[in-house]
Coordinates of N, CA and C in Angstrom, one line a residue:
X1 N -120.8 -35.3 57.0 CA -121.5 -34.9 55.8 C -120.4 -34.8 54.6
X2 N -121.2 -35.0 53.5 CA -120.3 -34.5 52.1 C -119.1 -33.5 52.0
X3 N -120.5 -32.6 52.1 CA -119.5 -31.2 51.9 C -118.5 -30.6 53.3
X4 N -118.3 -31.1 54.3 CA -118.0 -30.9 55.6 C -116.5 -31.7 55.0
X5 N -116.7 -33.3 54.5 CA -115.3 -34.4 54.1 C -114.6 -32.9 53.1
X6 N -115.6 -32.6 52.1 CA -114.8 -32.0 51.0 C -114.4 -31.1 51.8
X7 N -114.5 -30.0 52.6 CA -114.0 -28.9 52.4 C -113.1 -29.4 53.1
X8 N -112.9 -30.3 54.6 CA -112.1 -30.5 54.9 C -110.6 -31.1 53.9
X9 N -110.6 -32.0 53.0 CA -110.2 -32.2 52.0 C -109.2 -31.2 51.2
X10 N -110.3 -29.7 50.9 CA -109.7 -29.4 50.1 C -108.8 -28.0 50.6
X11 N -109.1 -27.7 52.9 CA -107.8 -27.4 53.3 C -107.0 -28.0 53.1
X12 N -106.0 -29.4 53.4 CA -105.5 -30.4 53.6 C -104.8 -29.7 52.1
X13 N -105.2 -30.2 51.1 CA -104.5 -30.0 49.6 C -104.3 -28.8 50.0
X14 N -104.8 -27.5 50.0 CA -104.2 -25.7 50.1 C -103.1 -26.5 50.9
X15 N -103.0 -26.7 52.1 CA -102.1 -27.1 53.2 C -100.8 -27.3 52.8
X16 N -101.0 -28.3 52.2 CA -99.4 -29.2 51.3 C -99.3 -28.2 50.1
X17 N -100.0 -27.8 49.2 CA -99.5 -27.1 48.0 C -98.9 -25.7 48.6
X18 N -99.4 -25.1 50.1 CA -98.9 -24.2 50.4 C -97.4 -24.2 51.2
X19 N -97.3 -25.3 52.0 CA -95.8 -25.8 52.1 C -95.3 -25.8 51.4
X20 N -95.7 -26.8 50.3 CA -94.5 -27.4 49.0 C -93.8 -25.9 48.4
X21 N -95.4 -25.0 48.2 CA -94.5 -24.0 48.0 C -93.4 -22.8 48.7
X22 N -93.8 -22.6 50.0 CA -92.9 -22.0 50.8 C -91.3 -23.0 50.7
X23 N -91.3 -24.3 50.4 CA -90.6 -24.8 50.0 C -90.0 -24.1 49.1
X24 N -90.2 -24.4 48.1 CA -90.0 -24.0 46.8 C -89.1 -22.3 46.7
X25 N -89.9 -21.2 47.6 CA -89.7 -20.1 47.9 C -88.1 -20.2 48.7
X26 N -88.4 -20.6 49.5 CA -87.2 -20.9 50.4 C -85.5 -21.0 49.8
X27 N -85.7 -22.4 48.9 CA -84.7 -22.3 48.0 C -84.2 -21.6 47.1
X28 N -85.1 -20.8 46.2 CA -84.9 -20.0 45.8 C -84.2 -19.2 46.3
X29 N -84.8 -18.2 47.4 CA -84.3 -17.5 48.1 C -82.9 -17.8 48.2
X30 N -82.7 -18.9 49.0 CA -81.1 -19.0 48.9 C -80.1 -19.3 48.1
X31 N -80.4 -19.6 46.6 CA -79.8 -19.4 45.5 C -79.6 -18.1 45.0
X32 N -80.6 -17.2 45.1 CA -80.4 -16.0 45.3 C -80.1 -15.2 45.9
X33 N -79.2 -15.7 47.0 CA -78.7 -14.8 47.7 C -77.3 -15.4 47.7
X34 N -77.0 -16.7 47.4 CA -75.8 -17.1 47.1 C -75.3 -16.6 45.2
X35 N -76.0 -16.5 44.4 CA -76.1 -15.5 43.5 C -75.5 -13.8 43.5
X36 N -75.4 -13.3 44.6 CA -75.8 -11.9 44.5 C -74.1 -11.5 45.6
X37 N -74.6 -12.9 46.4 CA -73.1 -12.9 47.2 C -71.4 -13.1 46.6
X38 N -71.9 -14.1 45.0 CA -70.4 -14.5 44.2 C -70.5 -13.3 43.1
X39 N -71.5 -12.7 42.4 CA -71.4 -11.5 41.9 C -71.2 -10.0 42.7
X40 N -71.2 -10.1 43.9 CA -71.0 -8.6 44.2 C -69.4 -8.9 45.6
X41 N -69.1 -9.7 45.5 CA -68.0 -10.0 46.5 C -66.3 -9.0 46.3
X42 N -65.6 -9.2 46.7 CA -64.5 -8.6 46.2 C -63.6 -9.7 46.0
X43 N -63.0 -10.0 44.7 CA -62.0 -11.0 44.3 C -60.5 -9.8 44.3
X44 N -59.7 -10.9 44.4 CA -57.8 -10.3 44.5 C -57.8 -11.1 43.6
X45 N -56.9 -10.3 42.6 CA -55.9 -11.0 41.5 C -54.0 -10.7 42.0
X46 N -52.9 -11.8 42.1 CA -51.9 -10.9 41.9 C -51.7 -11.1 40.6
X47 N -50.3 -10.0 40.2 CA -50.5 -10.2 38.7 C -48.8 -9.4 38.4
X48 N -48.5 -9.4 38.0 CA -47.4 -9.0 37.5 C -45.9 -9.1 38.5
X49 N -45.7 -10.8 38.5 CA -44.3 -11.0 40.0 C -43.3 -10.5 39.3
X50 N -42.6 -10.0 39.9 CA -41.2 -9.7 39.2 C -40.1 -10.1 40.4
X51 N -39.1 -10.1 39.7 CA -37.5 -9.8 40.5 C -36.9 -8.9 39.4
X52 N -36.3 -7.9 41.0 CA -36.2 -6.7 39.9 C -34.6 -6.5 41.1
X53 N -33.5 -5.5 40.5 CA -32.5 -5.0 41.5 C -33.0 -3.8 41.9
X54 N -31.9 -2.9 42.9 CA -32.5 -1.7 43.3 C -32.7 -1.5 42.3
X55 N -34.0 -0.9 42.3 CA -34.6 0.4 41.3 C -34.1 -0.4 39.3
X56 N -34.1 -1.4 39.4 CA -33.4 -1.9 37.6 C -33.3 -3.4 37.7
X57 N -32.8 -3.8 36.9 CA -32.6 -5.4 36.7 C -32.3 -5.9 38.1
X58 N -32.3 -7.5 37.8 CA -31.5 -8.0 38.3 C -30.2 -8.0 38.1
X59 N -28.9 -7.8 38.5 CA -27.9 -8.0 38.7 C -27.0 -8.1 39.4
X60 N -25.8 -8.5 39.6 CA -24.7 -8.9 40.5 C -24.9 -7.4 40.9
X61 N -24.3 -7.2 42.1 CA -24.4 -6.0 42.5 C -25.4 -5.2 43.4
X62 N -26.9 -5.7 42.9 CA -27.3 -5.1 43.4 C -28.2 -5.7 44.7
X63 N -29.4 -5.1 45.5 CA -30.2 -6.0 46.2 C -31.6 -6.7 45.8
X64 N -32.0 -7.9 45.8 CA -33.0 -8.7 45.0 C -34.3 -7.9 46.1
X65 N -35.3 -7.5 44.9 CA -36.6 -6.7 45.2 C -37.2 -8.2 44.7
X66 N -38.8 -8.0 45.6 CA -39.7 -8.7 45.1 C -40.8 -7.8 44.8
X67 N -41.6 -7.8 43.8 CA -42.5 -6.8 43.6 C -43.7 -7.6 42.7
X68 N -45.3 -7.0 43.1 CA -46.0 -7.2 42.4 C -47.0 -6.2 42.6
X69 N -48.4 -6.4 41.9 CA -49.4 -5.7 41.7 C -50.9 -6.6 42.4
X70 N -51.4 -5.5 43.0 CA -52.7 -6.6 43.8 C -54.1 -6.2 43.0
X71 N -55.0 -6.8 42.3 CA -55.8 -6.5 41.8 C -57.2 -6.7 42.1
X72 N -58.3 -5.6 42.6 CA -59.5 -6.1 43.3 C -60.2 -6.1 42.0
X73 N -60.7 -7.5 41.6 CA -61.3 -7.2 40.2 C -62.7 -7.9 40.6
X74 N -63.6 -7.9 41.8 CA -64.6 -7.8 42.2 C -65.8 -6.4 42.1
X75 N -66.4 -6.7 42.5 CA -67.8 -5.2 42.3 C -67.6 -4.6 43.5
X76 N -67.2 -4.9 45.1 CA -67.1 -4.3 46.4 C -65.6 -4.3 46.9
X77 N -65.5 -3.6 47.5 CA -63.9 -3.3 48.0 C -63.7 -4.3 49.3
X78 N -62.3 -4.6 49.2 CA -61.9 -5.7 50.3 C -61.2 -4.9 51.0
X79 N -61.4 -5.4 52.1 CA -61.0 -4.5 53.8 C -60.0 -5.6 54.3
X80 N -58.8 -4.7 55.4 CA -58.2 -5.3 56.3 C -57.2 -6.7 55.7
X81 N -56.9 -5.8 54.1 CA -55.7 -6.4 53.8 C -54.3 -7.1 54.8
X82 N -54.3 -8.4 54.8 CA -53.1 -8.5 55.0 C -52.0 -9.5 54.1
X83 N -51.0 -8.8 53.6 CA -50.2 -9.3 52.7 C -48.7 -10.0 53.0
X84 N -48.3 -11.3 52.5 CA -46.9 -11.9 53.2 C -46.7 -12.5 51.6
X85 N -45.5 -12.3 52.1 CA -44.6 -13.4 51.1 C -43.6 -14.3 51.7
X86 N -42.8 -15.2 50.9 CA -41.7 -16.1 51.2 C -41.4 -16.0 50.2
X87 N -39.4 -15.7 50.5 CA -38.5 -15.9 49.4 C -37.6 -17.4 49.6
X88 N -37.8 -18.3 48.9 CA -36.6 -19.0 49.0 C -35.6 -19.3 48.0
X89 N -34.5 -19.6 48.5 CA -33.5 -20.0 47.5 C -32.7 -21.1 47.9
X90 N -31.4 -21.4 46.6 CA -30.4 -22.2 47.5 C -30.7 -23.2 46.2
X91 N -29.4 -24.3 46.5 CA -29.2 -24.9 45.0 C -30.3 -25.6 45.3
X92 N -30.5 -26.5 43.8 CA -31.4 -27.3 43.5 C -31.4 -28.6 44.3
X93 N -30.0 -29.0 45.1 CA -30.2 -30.2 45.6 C -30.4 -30.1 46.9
X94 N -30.4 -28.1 47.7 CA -30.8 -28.2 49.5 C -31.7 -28.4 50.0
X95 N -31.8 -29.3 50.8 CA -32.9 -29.5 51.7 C -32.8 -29.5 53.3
X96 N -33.9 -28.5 53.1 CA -34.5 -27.4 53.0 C -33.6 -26.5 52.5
X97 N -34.3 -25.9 51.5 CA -34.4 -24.6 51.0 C -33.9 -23.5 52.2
X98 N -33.3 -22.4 51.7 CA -32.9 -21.4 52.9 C -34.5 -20.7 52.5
X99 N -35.0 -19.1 53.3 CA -36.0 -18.5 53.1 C -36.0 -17.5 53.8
X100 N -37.0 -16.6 53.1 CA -36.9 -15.8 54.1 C -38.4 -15.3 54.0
X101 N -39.3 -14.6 55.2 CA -40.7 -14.9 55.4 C -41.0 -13.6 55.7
X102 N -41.9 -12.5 55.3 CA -42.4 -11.2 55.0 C -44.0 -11.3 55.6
X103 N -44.3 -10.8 56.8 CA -46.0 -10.3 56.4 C -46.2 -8.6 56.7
X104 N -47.3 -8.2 56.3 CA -47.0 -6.9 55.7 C -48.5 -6.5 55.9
X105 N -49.2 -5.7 57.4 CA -50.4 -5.8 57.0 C -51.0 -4.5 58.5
X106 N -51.7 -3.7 57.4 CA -52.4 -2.7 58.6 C -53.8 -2.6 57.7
X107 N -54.6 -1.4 58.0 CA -56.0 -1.6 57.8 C -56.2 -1.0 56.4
X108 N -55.9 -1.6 55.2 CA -56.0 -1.4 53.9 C -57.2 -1.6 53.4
X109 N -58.0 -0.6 52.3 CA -58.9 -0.9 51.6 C -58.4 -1.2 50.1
X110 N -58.9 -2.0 49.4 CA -58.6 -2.2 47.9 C -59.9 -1.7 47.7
X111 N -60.6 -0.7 46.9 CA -61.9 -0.6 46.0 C -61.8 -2.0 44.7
X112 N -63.0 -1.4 43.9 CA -63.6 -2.4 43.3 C -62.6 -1.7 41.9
X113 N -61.9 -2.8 41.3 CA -60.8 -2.1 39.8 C -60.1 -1.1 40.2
X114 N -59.9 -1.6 41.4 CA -58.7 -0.7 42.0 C -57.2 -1.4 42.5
X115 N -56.0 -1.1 41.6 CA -54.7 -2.1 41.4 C -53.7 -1.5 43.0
X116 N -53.0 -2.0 43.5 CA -52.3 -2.0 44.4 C -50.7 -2.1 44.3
X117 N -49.9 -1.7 44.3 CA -48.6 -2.0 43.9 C -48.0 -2.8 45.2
X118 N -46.9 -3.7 45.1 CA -46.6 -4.3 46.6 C -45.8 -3.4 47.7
X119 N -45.9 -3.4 49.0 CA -45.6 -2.8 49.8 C -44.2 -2.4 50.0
X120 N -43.8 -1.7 50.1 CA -41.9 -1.0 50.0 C -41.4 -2.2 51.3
X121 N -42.0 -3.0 52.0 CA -40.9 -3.9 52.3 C -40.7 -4.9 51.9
X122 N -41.0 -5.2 50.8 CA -40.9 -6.4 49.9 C -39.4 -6.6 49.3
X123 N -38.9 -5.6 49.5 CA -37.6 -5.6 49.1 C -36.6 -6.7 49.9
X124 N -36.2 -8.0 49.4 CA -35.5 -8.9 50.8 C -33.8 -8.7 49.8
X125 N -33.0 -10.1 50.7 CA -32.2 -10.2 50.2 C -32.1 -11.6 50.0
X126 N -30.8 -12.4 49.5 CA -30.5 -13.7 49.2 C -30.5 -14.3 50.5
X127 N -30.0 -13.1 51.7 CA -29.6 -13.8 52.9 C -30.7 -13.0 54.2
X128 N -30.9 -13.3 55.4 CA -31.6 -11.9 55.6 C -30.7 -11.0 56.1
X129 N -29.4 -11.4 56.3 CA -28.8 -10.0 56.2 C -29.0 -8.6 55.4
X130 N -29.5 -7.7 56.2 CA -29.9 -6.3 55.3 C -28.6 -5.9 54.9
X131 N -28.7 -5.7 53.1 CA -27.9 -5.0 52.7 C -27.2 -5.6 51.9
X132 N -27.1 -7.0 52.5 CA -26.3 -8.2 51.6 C -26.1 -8.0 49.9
X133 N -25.8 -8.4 49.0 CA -25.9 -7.6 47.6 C -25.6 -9.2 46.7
X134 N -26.3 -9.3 45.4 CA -26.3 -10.4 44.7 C -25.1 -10.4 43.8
X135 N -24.1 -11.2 44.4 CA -23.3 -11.9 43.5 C -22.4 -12.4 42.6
X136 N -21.7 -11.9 41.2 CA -21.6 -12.2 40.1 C -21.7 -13.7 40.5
X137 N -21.1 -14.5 41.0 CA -21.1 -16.3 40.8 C -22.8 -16.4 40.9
X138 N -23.2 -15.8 42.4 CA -25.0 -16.0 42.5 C -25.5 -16.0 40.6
X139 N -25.2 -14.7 40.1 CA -25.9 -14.4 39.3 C -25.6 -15.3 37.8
X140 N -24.6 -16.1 37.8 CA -24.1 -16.9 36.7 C -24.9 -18.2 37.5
X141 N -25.4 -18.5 38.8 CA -25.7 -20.0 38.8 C -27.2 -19.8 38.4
X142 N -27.7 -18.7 38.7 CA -29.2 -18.5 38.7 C -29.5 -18.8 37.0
X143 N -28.5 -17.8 36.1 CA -28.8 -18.0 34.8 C -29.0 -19.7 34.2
X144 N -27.4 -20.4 35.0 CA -27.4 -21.7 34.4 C -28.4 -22.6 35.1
X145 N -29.4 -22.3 35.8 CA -30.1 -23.2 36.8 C -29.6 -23.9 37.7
X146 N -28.4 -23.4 38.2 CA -28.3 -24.6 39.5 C -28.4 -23.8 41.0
X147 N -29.0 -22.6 40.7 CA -29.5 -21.8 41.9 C -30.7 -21.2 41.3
X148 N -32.0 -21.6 42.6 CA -32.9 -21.3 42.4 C -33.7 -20.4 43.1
X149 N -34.4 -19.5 42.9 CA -35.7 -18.9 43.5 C -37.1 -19.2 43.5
X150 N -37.3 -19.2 44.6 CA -39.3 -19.2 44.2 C -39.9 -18.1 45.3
X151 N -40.8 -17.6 44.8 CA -41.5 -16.9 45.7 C -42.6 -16.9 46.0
X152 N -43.6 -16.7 46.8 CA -44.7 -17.1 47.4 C -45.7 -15.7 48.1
X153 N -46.8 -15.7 47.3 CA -47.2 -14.4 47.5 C -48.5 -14.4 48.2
X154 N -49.1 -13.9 49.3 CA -50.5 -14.2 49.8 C -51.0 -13.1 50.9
X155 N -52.4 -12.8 49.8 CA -53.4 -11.7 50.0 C -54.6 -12.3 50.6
X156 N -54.4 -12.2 52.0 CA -56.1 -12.3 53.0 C -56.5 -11.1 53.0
X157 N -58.0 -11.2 52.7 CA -58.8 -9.9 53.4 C -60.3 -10.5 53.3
X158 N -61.2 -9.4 53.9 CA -62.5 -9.3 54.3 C -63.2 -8.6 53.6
X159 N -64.3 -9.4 53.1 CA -65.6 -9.2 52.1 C -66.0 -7.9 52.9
X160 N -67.7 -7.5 51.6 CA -68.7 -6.8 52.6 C -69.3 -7.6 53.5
X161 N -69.0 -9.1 53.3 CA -70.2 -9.9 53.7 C -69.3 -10.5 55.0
X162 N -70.5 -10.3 56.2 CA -70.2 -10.6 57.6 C -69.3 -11.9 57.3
X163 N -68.3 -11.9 58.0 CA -67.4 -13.4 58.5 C -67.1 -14.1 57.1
X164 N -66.9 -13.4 55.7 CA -66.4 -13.7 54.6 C -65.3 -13.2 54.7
X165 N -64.0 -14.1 54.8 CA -62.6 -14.1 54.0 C -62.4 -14.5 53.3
X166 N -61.8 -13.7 51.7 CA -61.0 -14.0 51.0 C -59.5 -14.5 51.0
X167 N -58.6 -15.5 49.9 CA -57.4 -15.1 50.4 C -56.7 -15.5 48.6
X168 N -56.4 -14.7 48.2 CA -55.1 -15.4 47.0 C -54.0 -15.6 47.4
X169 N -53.8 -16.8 46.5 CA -51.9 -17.0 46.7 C -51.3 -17.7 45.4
X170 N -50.6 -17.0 45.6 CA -49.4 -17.3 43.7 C -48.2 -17.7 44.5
X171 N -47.5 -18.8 43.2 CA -46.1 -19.2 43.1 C -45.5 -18.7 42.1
X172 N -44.0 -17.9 42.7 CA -43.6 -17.4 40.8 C -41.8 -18.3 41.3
X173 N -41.7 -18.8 40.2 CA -40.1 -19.0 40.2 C -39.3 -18.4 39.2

């Protein structure tokens, strides 16, 4: 019959327009949740590297500190910080570079706009001899450039969001 073809008919269309839309829903959905995931996440900024001597400048004399600031400038706090650096030095033409390699990590919270200062072992030397002390020649090659530093700074940790790792990392010379 007629009306038996139509109605059949016009489940068939509900049918597909009701898919297409659970489609439709669907994606959505997961743009909005990938939305909600990159605005509420926890981001790390580092931000202010320094080389500093004990406690003051750099200078002959004293021991080279590495120091920075860790900044969670996300909306949720990052968990289970773990923090490393690498110092290397040595003239411009060694290869390889001498170094020396720092990780630094127990069960830290950063909140959300909440700044971190770097950990009190960040303090190395030119050599890893503890205690070693920078200088005067060190400190006249560094000025003239034919002794170099670079340092290497890197912040892993863990989102609110299940099996999400963050991780920053800066170069300062």
């Amino acid at each position: 019959t007629v009306i038996g073809l139509m109605t059949f008919l016009a489940v068939v269309v509900a049918a597909i327009v009701g898919f297409k839309n659970l489609q439709i829903l669907t994606r959505q959905t997961g743009i909005l949740s990938q939305q909600v995931y990159a605005g509420e996440r926890a981001y790390l900024l580092i931000r202010n590297v320094r080389l500093v001597g004990d406690g003051g400048p750099l200078e002959a004399g004293n021991r080279l500190w590495l120091q920075w600031d860790t900044v969670n400038v996300g909306r949720t706090p990052a968990h289970n910080l773990l923090t490393g650096f690498e110092l290397y030095y040595g003239d411009r033409a060694a290869v390889p570079p001498n170094g020396i390699r720092h990780f630094y990590s127990e069960a830290r919270v950063l909140g959300p706009n909440d700044t971190e200062q770097s950990p009190d072992m960040a303090g190395v030397w030119l050599e890893s001899t503890p205690g070693r002390l920078i200088t005067p020649d060190e400190m006249r090659r560094l000025a003239a450039g034919e002794l170099f530093l670079n340092a290497r700074i890197v912040v892993a940790y863990d989102t609110v969001f299940a099996g999400v790792r963050g991780r920053t990392e800066v170069c300062a010379y």
